[in-house]
PDB file of C-alpha atoms and ligand atoms in Angstrom:
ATOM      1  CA  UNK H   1      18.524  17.785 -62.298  1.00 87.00           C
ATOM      2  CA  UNK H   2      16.450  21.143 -61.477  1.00 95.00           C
ATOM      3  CA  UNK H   3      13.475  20.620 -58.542  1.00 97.00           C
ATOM      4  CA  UNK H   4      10.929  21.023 -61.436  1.00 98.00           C
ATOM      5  CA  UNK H   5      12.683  17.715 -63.358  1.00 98.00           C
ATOM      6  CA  UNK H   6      12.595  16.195 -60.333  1.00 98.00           C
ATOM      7  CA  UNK H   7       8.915  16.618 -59.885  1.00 98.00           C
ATOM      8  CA  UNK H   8       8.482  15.993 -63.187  1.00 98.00           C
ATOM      9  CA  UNK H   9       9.995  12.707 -63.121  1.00 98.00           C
ATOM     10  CA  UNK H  10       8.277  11.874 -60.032  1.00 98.00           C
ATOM     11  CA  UNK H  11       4.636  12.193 -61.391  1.00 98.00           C
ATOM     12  CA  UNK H  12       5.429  10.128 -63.960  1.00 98.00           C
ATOM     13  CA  UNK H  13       6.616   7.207 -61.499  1.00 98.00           C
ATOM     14  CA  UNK H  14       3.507   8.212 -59.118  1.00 98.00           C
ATOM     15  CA  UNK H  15       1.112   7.621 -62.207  1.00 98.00           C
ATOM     16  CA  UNK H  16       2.746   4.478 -63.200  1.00 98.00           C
ATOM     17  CA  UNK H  17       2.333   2.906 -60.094  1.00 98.00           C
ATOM     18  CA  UNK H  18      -0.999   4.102 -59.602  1.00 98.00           C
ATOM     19  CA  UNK H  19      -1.834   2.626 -62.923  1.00 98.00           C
ATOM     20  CA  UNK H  20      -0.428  -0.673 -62.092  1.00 97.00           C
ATOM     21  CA  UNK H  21      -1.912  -0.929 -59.147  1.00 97.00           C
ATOM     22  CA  UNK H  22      -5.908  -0.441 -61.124  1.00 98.00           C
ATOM     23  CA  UNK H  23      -5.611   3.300 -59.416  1.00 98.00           C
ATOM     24  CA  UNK H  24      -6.888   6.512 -60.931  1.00 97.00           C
ATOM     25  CA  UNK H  25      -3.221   9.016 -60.644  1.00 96.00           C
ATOM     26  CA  UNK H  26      -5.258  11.643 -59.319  1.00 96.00           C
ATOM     27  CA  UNK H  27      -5.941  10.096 -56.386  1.00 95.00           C
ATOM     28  CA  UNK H  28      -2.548  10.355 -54.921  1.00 98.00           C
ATOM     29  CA  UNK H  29      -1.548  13.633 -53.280  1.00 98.00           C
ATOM     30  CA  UNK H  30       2.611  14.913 -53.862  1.00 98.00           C
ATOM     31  CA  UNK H  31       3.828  16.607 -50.289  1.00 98.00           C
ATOM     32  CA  UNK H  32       7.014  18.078 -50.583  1.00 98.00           C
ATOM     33  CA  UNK H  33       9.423  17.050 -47.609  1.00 98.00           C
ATOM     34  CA  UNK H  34      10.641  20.533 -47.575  1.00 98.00           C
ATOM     35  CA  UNK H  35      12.772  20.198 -44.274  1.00 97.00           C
ATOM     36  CA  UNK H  36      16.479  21.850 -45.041  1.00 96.00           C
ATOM     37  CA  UNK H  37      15.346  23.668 -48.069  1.00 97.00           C
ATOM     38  CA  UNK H  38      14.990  27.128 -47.912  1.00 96.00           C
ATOM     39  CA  UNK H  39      11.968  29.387 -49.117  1.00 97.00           C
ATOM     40  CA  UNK H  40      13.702  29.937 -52.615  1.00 97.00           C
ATOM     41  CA  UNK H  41      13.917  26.107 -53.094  1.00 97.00           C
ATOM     42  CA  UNK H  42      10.400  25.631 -51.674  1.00 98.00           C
ATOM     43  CA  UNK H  43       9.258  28.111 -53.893  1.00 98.00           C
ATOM     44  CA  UNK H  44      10.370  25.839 -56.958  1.00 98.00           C
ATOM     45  CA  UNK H  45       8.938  23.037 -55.971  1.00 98.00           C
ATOM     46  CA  UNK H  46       5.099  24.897 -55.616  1.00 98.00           C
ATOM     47  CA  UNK H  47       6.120  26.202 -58.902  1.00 98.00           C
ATOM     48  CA  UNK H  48       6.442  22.395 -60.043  1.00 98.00           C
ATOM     49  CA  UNK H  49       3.315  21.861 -59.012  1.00 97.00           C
ATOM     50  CA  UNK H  50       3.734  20.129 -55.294  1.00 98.00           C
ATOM     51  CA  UNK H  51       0.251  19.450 -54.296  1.00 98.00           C
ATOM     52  CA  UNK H  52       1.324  20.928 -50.842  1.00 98.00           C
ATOM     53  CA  UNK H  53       4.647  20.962 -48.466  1.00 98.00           C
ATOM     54  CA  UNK H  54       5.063  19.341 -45.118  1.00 98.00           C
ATOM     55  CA  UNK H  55       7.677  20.822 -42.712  1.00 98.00           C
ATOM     56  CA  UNK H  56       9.738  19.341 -39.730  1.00 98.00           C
ATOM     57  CA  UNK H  57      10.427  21.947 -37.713  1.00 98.00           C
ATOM     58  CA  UNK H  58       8.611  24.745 -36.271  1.00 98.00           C
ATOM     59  CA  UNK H  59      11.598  27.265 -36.285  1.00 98.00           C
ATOM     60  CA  UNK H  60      11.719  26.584 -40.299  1.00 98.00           C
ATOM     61  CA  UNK H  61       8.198  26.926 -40.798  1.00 98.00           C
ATOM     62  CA  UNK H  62       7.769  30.346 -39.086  1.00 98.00           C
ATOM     63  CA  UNK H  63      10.655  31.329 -41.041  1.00 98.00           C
ATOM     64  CA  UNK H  64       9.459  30.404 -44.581  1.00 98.00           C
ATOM     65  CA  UNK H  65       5.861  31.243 -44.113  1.00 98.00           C
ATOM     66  CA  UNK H  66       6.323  35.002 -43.841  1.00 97.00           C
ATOM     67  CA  UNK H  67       8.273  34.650 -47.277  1.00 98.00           C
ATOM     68  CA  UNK H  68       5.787  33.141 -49.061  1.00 98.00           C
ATOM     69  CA  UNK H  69       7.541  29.681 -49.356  1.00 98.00           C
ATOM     70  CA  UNK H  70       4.257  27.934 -49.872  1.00 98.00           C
ATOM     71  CA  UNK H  71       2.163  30.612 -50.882  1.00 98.00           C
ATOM     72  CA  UNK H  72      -0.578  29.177 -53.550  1.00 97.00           C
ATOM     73  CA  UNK H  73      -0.734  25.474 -51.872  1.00 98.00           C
ATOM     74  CA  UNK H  74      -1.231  24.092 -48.278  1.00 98.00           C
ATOM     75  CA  UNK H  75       1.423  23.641 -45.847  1.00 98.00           C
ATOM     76  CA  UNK H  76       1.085  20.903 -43.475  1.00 98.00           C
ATOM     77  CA  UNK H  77       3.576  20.124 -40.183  1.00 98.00           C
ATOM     78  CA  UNK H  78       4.844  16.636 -40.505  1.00 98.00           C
ATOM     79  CA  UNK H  79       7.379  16.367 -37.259  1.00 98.00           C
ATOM     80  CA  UNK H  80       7.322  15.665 -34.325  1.00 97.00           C
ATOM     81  CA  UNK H  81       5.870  18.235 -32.258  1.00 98.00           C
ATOM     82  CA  UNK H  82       6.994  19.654 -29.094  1.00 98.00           C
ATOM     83  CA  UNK H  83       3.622  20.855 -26.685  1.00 98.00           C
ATOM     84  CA  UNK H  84       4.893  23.825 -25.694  1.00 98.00           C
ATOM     85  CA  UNK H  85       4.861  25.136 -29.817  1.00 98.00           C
ATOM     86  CA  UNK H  86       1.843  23.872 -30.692  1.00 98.00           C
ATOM     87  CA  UNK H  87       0.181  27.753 -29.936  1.00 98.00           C
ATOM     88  CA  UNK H  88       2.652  28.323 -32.958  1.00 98.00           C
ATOM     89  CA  UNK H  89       1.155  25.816 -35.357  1.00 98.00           C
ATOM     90  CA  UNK H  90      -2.183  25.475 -34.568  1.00 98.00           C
ATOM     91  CA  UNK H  91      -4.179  27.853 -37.368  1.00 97.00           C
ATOM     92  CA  UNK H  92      -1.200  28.039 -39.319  1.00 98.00           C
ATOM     93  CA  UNK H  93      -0.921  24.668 -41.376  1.00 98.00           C
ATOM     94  CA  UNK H  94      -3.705  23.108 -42.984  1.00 98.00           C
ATOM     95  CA  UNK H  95      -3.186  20.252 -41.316  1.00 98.00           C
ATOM     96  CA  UNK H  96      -0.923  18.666 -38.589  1.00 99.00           C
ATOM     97  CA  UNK H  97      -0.198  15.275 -39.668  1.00 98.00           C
ATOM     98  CA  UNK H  98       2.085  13.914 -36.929  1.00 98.00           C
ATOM     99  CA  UNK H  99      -0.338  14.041 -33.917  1.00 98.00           C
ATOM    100  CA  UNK H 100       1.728  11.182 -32.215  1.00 98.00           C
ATOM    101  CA  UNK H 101       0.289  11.162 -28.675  1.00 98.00           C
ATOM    102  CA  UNK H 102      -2.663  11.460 -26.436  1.00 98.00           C
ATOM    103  CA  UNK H 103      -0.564  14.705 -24.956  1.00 98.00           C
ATOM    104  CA  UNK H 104      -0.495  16.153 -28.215  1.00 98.00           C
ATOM    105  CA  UNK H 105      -3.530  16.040 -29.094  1.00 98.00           C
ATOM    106  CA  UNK H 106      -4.955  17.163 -25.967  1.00 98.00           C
ATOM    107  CA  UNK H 107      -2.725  20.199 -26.412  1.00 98.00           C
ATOM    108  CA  UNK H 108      -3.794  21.255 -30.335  1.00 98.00           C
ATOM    109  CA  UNK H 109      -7.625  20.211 -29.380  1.00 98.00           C
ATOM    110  CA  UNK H 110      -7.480  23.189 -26.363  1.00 98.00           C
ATOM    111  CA  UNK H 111      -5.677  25.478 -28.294  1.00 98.00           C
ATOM    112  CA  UNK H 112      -7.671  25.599 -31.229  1.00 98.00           C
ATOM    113  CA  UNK H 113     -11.002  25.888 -29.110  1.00 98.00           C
ATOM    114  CA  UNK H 114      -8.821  28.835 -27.919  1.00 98.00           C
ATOM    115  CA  UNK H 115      -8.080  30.258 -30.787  1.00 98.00           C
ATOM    116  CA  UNK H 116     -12.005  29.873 -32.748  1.00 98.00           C
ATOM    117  CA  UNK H 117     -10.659  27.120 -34.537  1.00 97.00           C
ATOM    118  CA  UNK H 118     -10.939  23.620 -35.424  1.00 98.00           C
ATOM    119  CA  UNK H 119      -7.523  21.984 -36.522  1.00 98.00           C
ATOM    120  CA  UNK H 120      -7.487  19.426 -39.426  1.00 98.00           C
ATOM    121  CA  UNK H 121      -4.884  16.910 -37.882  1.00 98.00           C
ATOM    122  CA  UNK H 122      -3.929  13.036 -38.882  1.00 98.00           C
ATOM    123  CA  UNK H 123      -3.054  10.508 -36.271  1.00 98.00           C
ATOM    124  CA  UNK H 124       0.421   9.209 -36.576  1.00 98.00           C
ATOM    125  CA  UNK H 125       0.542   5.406 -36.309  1.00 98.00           C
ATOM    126  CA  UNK H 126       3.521   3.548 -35.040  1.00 98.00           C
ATOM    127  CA  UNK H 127       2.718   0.458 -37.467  1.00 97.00           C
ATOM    128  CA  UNK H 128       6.365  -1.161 -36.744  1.00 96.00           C
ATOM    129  CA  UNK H 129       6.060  -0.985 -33.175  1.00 96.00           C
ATOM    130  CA  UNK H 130       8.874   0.526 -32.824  1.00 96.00           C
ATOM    131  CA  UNK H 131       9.776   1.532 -29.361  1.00 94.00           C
ATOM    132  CA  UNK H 132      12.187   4.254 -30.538  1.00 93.00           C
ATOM    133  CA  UNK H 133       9.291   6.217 -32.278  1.00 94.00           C
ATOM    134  CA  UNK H 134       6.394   7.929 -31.817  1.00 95.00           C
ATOM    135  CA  UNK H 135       2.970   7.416 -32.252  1.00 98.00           C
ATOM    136  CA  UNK H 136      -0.425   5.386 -31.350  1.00 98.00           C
ATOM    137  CA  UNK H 137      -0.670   2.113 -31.709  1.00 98.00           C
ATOM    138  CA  UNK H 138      -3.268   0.354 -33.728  1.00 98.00           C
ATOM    139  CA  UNK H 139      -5.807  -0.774 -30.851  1.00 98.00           C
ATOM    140  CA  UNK H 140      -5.200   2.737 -29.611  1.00 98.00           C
ATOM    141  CA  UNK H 141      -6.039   4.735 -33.113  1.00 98.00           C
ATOM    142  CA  UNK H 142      -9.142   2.494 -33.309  1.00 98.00           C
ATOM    143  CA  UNK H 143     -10.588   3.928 -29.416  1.00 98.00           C
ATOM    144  CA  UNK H 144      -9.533   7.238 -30.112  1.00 98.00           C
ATOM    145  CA  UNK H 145     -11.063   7.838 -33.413  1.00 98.00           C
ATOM    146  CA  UNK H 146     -14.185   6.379 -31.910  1.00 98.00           C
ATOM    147  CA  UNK H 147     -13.818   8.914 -29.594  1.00 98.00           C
ATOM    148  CA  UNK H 148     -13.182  12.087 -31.864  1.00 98.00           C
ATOM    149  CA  UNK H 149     -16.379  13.500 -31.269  1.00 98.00           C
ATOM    150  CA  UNK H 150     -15.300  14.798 -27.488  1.00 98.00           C
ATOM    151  CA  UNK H 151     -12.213  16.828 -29.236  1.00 98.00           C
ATOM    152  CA  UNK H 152     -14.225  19.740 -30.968  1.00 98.00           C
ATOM    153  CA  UNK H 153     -11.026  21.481 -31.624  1.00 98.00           C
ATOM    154  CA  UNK H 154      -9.888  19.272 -34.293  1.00 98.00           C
ATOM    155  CA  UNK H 155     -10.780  17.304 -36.738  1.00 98.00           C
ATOM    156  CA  UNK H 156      -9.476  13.564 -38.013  1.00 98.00           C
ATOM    157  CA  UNK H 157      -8.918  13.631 -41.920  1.00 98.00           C
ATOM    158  CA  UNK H 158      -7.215  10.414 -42.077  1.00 98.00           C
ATOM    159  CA  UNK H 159      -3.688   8.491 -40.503  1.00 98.00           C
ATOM    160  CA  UNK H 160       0.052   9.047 -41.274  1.00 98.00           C
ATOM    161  CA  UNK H 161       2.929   6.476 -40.543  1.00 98.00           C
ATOM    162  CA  UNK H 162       6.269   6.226 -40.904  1.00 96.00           C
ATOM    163  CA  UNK H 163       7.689   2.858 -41.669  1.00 95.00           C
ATOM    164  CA  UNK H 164      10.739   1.059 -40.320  1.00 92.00           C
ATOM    165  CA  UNK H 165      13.762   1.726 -42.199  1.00 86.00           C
ATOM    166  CA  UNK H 166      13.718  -0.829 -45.008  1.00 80.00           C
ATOM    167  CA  UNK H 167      16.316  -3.149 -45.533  1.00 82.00           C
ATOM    168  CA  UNK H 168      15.470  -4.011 -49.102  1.00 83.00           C
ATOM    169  CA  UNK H 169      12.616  -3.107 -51.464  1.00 82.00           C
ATOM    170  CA  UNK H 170       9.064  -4.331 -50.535  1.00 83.00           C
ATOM    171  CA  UNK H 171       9.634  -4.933 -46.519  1.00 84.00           C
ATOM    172  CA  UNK H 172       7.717  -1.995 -45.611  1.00 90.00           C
ATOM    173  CA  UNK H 173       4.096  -3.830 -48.060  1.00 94.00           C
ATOM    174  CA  UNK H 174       2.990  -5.271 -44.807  1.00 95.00           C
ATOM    175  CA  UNK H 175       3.302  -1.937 -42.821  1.00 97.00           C
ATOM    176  CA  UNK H 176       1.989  -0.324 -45.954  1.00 97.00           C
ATOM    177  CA  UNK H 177      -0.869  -2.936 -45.951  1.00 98.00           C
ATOM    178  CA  UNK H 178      -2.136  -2.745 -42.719  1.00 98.00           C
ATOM    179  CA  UNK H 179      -2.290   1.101 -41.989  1.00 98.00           C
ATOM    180  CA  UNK H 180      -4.311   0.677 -45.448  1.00 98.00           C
ATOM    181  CA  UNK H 181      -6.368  -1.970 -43.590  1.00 98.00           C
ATOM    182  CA  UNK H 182      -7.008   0.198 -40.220  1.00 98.00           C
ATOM    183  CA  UNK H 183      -7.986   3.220 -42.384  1.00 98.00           C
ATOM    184  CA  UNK H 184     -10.516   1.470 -44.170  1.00 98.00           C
ATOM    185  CA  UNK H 185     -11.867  -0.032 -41.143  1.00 98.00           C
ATOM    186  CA  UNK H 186     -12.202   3.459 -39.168  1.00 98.00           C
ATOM    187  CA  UNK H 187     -13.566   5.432 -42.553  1.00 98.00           C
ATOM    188  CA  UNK H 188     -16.428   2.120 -42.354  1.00 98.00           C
ATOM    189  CA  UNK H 189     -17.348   3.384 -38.974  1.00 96.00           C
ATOM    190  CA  UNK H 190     -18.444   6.966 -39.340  1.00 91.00           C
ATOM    191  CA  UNK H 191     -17.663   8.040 -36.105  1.00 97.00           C
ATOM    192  CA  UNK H 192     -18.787  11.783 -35.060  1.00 97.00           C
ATOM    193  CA  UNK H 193     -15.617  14.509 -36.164  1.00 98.00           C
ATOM    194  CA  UNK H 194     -13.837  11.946 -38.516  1.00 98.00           C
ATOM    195  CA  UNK H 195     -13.614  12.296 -42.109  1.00 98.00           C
ATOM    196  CA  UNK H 196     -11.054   9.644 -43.451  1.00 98.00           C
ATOM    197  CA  UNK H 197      -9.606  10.809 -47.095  1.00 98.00           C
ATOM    198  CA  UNK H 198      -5.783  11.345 -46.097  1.00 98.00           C
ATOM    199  CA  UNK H 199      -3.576   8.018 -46.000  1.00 98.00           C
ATOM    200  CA  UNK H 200      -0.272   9.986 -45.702  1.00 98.00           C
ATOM    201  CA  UNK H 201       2.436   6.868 -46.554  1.00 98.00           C
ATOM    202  CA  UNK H 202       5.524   6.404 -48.608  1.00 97.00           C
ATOM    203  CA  UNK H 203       8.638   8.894 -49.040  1.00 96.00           C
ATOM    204  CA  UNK H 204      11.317   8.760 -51.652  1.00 95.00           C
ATOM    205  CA  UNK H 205      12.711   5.168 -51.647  1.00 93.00           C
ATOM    206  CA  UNK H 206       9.362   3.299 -50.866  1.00 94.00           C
ATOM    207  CA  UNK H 207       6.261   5.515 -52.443  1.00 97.00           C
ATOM    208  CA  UNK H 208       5.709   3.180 -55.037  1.00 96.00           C
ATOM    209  CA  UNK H 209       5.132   0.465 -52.658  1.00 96.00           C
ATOM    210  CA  UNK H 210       2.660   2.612 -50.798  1.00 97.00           C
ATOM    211  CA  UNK H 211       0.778   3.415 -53.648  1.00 98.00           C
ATOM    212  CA  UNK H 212       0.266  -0.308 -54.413  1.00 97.00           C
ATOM    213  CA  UNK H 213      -0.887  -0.443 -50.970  1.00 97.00           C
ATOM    214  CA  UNK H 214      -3.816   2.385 -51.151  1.00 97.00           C
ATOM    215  CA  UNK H 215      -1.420   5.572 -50.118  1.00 98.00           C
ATOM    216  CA  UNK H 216      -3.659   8.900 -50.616  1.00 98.00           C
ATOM    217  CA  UNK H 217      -0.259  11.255 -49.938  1.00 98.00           C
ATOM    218  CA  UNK H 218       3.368  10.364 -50.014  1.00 98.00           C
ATOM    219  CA  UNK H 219       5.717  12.420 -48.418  1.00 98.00           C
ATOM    220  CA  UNK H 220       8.964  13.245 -50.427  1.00 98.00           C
ATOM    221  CA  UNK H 221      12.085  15.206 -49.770  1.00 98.00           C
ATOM    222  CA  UNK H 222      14.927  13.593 -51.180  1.00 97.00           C
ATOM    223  CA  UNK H 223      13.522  12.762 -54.328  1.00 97.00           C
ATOM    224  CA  UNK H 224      12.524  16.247 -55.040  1.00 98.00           C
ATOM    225  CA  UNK H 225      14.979  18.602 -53.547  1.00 97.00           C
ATOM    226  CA  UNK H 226      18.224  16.224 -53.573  1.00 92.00           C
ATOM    227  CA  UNK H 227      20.301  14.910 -50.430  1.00 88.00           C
ATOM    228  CA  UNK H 228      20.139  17.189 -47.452  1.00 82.00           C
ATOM    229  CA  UNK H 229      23.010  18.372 -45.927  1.00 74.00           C
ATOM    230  CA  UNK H 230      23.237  18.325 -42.167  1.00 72.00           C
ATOM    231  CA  UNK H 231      25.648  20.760 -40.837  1.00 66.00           C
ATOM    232  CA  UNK H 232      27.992  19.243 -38.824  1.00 63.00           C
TER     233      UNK H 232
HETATM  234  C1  PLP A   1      11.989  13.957 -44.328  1.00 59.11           C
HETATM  235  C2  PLP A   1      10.654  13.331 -44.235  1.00 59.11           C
HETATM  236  C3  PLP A   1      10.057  12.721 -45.346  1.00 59.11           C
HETATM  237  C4  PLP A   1      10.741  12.592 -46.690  1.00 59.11           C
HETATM  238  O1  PLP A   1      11.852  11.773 -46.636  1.00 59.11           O
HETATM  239  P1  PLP A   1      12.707  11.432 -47.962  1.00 59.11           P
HETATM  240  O2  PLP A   1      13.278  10.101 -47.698  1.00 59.11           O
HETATM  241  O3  PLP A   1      13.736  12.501 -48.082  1.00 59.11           O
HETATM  242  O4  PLP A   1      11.773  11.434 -49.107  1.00 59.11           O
HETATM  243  C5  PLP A   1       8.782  12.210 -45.183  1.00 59.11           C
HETATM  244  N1  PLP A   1       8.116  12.266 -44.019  1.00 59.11           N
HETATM  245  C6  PLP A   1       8.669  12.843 -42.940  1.00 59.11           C
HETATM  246  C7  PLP A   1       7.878  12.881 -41.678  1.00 59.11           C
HETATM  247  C8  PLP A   1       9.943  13.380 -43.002  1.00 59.11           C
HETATM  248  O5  PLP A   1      10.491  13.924 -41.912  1.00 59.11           O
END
């Protein structure tokens, strides 16, 4: 199957499960996991029509940008980022969706009041608990967006989590279910510097769940661009 059939084919399961969960299609967002694919291949999948790309890795995203891999949508940066590159993203994605910790976000907030800027960013939420991964806990996403309004430099357009590792289908509806739950709760709020629309949930073998559970953006790589291949 070409990129473009895969996208096709994707939309089509997006909108059924936004229909069957009483959801208009248009509400939910396609980011292309574009990690491992080069610009050619991320070219495709804008051509597909992608609603934007999200990449992993600095290095890959200074590489592809220059060639005009996402040229016509947004790119946003979806990994984990390292403080000492964040001079190197800042003003150059959209929006940084894995803000994982209070160091982090320190770091893009004075770099974009460096730069003139104010960077769109999600929080990333480590809903499993996971100790492994990154990301704020609930009780700490709740105090920080309530305190959004002393980080001029960026802005807070919604949360991003990823999941445990799912051992069947459906295990991940409660994760799914309460990141839906805290994100409803902050956008009731109206804190200063927050604007909730982005509920970035669900990649290839879980996005329908997600949807069902009030997903705004799923991620997907797999699903669009085939099996990566890790060099070994
Ligand atoms: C790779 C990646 C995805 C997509 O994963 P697939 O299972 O290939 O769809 C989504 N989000 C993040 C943060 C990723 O790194």
């Amino acid at each position: 199957m070409s990129i473009a059939e895969n996208v096709a084919a994707l939309r089509g399961r997006m909108d059924e499960a936004a229909r069957a969960a009483g959801r208009d299609p248009s509400e939910i967002l396609l980011c292309a996991a574009t990690k491992m694919n080069d610009a050619e291949r991320v070219k495709e999948a804008v051509a597909a029509g992608v609603d934007c790309c999200g990449e992993n890795r600095v290095q890959e995203l200074l590489q592809k940008k220059p060639m005009g891999a996402y040229e016509g949508k947004p790119v946003h940066f979806i990994g984990h980022l390292q403080t000492n590159k964040v001079n190197k993203v800042v003003g150059q994605v959209e929006l940084i969706q894995s803000v994982d910790r209070q160091e982090l976000l320190d770091a893009v907030n004075r770099t974009a009041l460096r730069m003139g800027l104010r960077q769109e960013i999600l929080l990333e939420v480590n809903i499993g608990e996971e100790p492994q991964k990154g990301g704020f806990s609930v009780e700490q996403t709740l105090a920080l967006a309530a305190k959004m309004g002393d980080y001029p430099g960026v802005f807070l357009r919604g949360l991003m989590a990823i999941p445990p590792i799912p051992e069947k289908k459906g295990d991940n509806c409660n994760y799914f279910t309460k990141m839906r739950n805290l994100f409803i709760d902050i956008a009731g709020k109206k804190y200063d510097n927050v604007s909730m629309v982005c509920l970035s949930m669900g990649m290839s073998d879980d996005f329908e769940d997600a949807i069902a559970c009030g997903s705004t953006m799923i991620r997907v790589g797999t699903a669009i661009f085939g099996a990566r291949h890790y060099p070994t």
